[in-house]
CSV table of C-alpha atoms in Angstrom, one decimal:
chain,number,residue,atom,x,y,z
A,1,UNK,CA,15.8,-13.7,23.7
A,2,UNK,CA,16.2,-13.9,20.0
A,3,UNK,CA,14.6,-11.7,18.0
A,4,UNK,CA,13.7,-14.3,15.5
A,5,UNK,CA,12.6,-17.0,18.2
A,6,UNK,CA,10.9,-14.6,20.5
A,7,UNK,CA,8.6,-13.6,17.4
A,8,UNK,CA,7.7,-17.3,16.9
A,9,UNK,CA,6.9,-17.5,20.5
A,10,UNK,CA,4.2,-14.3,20.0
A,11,UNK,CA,2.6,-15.2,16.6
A,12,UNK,CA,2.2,-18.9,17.9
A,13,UNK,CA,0.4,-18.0,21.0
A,14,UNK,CA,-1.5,-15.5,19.1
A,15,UNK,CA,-3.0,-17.9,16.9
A,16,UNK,CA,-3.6,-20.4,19.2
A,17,UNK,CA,-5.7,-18.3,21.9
A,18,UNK,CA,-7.6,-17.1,18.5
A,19,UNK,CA,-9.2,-20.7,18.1
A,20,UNK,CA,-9.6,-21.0,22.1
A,21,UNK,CA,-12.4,-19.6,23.9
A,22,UNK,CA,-10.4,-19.1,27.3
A,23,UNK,CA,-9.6,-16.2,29.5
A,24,UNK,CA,-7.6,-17.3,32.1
A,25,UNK,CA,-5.0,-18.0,29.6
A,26,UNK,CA,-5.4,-14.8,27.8
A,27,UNK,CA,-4.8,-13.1,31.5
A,28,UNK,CA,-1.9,-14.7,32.3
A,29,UNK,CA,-0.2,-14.0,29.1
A,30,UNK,CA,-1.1,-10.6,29.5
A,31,UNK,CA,0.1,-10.3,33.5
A,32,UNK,CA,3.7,-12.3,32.1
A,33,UNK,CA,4.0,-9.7,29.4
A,34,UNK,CA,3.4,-6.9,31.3
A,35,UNK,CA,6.0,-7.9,33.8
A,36,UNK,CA,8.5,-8.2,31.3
A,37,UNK,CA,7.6,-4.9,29.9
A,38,UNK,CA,8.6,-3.6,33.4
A,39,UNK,CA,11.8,-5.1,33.3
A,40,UNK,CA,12.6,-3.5,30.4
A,41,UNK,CA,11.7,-0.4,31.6
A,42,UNK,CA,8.9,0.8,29.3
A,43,UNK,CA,8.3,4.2,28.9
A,44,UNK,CA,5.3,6.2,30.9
A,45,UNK,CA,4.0,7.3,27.6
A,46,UNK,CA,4.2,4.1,26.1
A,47,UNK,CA,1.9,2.5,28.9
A,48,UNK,CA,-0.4,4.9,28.3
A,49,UNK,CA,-0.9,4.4,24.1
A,50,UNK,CA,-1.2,0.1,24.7
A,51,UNK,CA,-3.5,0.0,27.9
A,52,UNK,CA,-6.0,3.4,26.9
A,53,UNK,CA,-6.1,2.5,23.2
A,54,UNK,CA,-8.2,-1.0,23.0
A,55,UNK,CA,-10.5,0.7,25.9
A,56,UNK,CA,-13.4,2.0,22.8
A,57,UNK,CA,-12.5,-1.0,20.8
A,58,UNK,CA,-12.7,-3.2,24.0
A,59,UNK,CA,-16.1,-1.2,25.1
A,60,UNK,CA,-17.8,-1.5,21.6
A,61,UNK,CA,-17.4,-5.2,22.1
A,62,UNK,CA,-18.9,-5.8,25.3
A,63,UNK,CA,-21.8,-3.6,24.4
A,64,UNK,CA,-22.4,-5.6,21.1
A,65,UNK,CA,-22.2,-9.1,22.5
A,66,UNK,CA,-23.3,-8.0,25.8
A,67,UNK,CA,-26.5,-6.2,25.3
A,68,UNK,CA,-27.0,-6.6,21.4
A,69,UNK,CA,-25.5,-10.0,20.5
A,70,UNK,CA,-25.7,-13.6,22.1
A,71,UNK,CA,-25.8,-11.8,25.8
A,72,UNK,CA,-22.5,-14.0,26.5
A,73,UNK,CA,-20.8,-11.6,28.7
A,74,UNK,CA,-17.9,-14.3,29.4
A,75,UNK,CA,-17.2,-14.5,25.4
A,76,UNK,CA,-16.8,-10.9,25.0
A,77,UNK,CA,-14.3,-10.3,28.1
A,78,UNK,CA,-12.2,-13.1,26.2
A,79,UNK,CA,-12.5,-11.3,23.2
A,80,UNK,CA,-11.3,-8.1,24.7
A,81,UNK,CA,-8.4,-9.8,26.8
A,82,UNK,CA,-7.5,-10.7,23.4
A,83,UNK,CA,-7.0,-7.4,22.2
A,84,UNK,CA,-4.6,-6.4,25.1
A,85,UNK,CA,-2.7,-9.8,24.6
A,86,UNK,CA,-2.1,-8.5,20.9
A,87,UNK,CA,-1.2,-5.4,21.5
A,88,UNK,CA,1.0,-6.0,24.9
A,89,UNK,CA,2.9,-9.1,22.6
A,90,UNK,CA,3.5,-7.2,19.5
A,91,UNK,CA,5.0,-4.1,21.9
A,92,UNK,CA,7.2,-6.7,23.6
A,93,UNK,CA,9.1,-7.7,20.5
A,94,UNK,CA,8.7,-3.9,18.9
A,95,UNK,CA,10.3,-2.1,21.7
A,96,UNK,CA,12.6,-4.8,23.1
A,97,UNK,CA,14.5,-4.3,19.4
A,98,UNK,CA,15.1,-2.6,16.7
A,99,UNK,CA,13.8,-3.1,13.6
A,100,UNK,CA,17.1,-3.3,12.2
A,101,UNK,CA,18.4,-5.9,14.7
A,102,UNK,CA,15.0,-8.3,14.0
A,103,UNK,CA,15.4,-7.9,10.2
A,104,UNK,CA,19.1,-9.3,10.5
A,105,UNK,CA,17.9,-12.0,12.9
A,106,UNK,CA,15.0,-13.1,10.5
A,107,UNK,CA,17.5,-13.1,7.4
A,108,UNK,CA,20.4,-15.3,9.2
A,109,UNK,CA,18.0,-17.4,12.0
A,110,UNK,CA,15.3,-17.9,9.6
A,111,UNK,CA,16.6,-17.6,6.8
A,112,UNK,CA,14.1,-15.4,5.2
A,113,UNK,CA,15.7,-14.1,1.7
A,114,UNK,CA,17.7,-10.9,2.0
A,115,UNK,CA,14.9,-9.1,-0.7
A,116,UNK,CA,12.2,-9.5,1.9
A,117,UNK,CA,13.6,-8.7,4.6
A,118,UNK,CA,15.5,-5.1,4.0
A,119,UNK,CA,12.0,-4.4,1.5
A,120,UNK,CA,10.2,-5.0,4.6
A,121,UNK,CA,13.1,-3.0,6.5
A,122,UNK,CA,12.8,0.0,4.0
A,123,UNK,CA,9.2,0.2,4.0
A,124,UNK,CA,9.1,0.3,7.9
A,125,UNK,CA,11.6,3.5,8.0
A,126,UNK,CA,10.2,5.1,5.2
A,127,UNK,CA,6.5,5.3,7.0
A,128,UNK,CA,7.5,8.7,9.0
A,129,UNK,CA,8.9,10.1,5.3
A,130,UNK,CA,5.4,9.1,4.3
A,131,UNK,CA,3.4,10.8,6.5
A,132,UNK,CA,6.1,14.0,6.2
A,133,UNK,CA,5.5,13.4,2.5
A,134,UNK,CA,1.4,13.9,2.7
A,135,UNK,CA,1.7,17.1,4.8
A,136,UNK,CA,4.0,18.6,1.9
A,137,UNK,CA,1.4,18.0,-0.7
A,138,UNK,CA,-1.1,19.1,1.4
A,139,UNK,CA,0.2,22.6,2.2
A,140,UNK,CA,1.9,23.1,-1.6
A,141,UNK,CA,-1.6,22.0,-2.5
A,142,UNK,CA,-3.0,24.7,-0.1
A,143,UNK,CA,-0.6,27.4,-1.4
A,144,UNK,CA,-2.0,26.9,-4.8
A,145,UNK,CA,-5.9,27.1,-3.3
A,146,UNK,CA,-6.6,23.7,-3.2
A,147,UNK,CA,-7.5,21.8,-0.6
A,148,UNK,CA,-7.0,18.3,-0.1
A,149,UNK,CA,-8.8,16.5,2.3
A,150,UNK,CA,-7.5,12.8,3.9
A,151,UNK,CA,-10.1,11.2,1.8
A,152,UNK,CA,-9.0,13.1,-1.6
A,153,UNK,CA,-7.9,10.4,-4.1
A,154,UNK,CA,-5.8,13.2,-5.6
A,155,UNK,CA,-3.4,13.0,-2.4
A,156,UNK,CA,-3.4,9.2,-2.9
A,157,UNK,CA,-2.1,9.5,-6.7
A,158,UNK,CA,1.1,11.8,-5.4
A,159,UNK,CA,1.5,10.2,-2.8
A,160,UNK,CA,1.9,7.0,-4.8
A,161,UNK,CA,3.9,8.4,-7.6
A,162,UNK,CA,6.5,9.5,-5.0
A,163,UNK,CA,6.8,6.3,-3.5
A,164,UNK,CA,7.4,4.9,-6.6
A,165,UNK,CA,10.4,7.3,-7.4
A,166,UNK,CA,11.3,6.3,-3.6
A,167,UNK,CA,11.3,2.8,-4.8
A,168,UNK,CA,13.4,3.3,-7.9
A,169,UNK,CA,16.0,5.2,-5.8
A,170,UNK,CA,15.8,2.5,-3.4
A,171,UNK,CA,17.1,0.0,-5.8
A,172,UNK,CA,19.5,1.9,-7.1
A,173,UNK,CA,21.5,2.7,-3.7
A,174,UNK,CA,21.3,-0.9,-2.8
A,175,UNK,CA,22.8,-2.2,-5.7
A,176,UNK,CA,25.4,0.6,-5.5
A,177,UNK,CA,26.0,-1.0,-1.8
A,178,UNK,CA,26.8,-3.8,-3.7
A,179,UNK,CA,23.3,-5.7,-2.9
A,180,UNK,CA,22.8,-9.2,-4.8
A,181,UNK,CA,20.4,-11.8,-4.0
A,182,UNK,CA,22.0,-14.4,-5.9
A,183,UNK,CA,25.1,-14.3,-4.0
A,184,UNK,CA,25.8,-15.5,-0.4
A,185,UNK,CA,26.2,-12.6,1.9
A,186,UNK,CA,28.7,-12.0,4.4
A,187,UNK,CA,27.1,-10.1,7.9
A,188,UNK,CA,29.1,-7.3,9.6
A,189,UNK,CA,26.7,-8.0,12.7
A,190,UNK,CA,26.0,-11.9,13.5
A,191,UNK,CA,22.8,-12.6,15.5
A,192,UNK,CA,23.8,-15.4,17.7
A,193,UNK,CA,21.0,-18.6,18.3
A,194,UNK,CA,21.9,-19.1,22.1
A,195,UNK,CA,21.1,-22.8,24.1
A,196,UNK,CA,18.5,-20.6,26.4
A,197,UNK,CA,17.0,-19.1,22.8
A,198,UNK,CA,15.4,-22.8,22.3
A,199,UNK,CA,14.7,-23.8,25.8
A,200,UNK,CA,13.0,-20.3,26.6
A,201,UNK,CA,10.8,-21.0,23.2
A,202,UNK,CA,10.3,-24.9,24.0
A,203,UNK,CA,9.5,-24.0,27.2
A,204,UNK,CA,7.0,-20.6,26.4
A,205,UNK,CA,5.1,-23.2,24.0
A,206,UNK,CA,4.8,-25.9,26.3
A,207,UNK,CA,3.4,-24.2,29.4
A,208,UNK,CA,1.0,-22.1,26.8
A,209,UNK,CA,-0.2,-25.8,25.8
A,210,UNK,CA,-0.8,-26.4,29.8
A,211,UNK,CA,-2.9,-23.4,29.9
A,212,UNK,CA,-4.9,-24.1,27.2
A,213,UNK,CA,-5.4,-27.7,28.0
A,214,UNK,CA,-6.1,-27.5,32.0
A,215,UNK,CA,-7.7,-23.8,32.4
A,216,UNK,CA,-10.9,-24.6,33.4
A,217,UNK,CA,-12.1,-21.1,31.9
């Protein structure tokens, strides 16, 4: 599916079983995604992360609406189906492609302009230089006696003045590659809006309508 139109299908569906109080829905989304996970051949480790991670957050929220809040044990199991249906979407369109492939979709599908979507594009790859970037200050701060804790606004401050040299550097290369937002762009890689694209997002919205319409819970 397209990158662009498969994201549309997830944040739609997201906000709509926000504003419904439902859980078969929620369940059924979360059976359909997990299928297709399978067919895509998810890593081992992978399954682990998305189905143990919302386990506290999922147990905190039965415990406080179950036993502390309105005693509605039925609205806290659709709040934690919620969680999975979150986290099980957003992994669909995260590991089904690349960051590199959905910002080219979003730019020529959507037509988002080309400074949002490679500044979005840049910030997502340099998040591991980041967290690389905090362990260096942390250790040269160690060297020199000083220890710097995760909560040290010290850290923060370099940490911020880097990423604004990072940012200026940034700018630089692209417009050295020729970058310009004024002028049309050509595309070395075209991301093709296939018949099935709309049918399969048509088609996603309409039977997530049925289920939110005729589930009786």
């Amino acid at each position: 599916m397209n990158p662009s139109y498969q994201l549309l299908l997830i944040l739609i569906s997201a906000l709509e079983i926000t504003f419904t109080k439902k859980l078969l829905p929620n369940l059924i989304i979360i059976i359909i995604t997990i299928l297709y996970l399978m067919y895509k051949n998810l890593p081992a480790r992978t399954w682990w992360w998305i189905l143990a991670a919302p386990i506290i957050p999922g147990l905190a929220i039965l415990v406080t609406i179950g036993w502390f809040g309105s005693h509605n044990i039925m609205y806290a199991w659709i709040l934690v189906s919620r969680i999975y249906v979150y986290i099980l979407t957003g992994t669909a369109i995260v590991k089904t492609h690349s960051t590199l492939t959905l910002t080219r979709s979003l730019e020529q599908n959507l037509h988002l302009p080309p400074k949002y979507a490679y500044g979005v594009l840049a910030a997502l790859n340099l998040i591991s230089k980041t967290i690389e970037n905090v362990q260096k200050i942390k250790q040269a701060a160690a060297m020199r006696g000083v220890i710097l804790n995760y909560w040290s606004p010290q850290l923060y401050f370099k940490a911020i003045l880097t990423a604004i040299h990072w940012s200026d550097e940034l700018a630089q290369a692209m417009e050295s590659h020729g970058f310009n937002e004024v002028q049309s762009r050509t595309v070395s890689h075209a991301i093709a809006v296939k018949t099935s694209d709309w049918w399969l997002l048509i088609g996603g919205l309409i039977i997530l309508q049925l289920l939110l319409i005729f589930c009786p819970v």
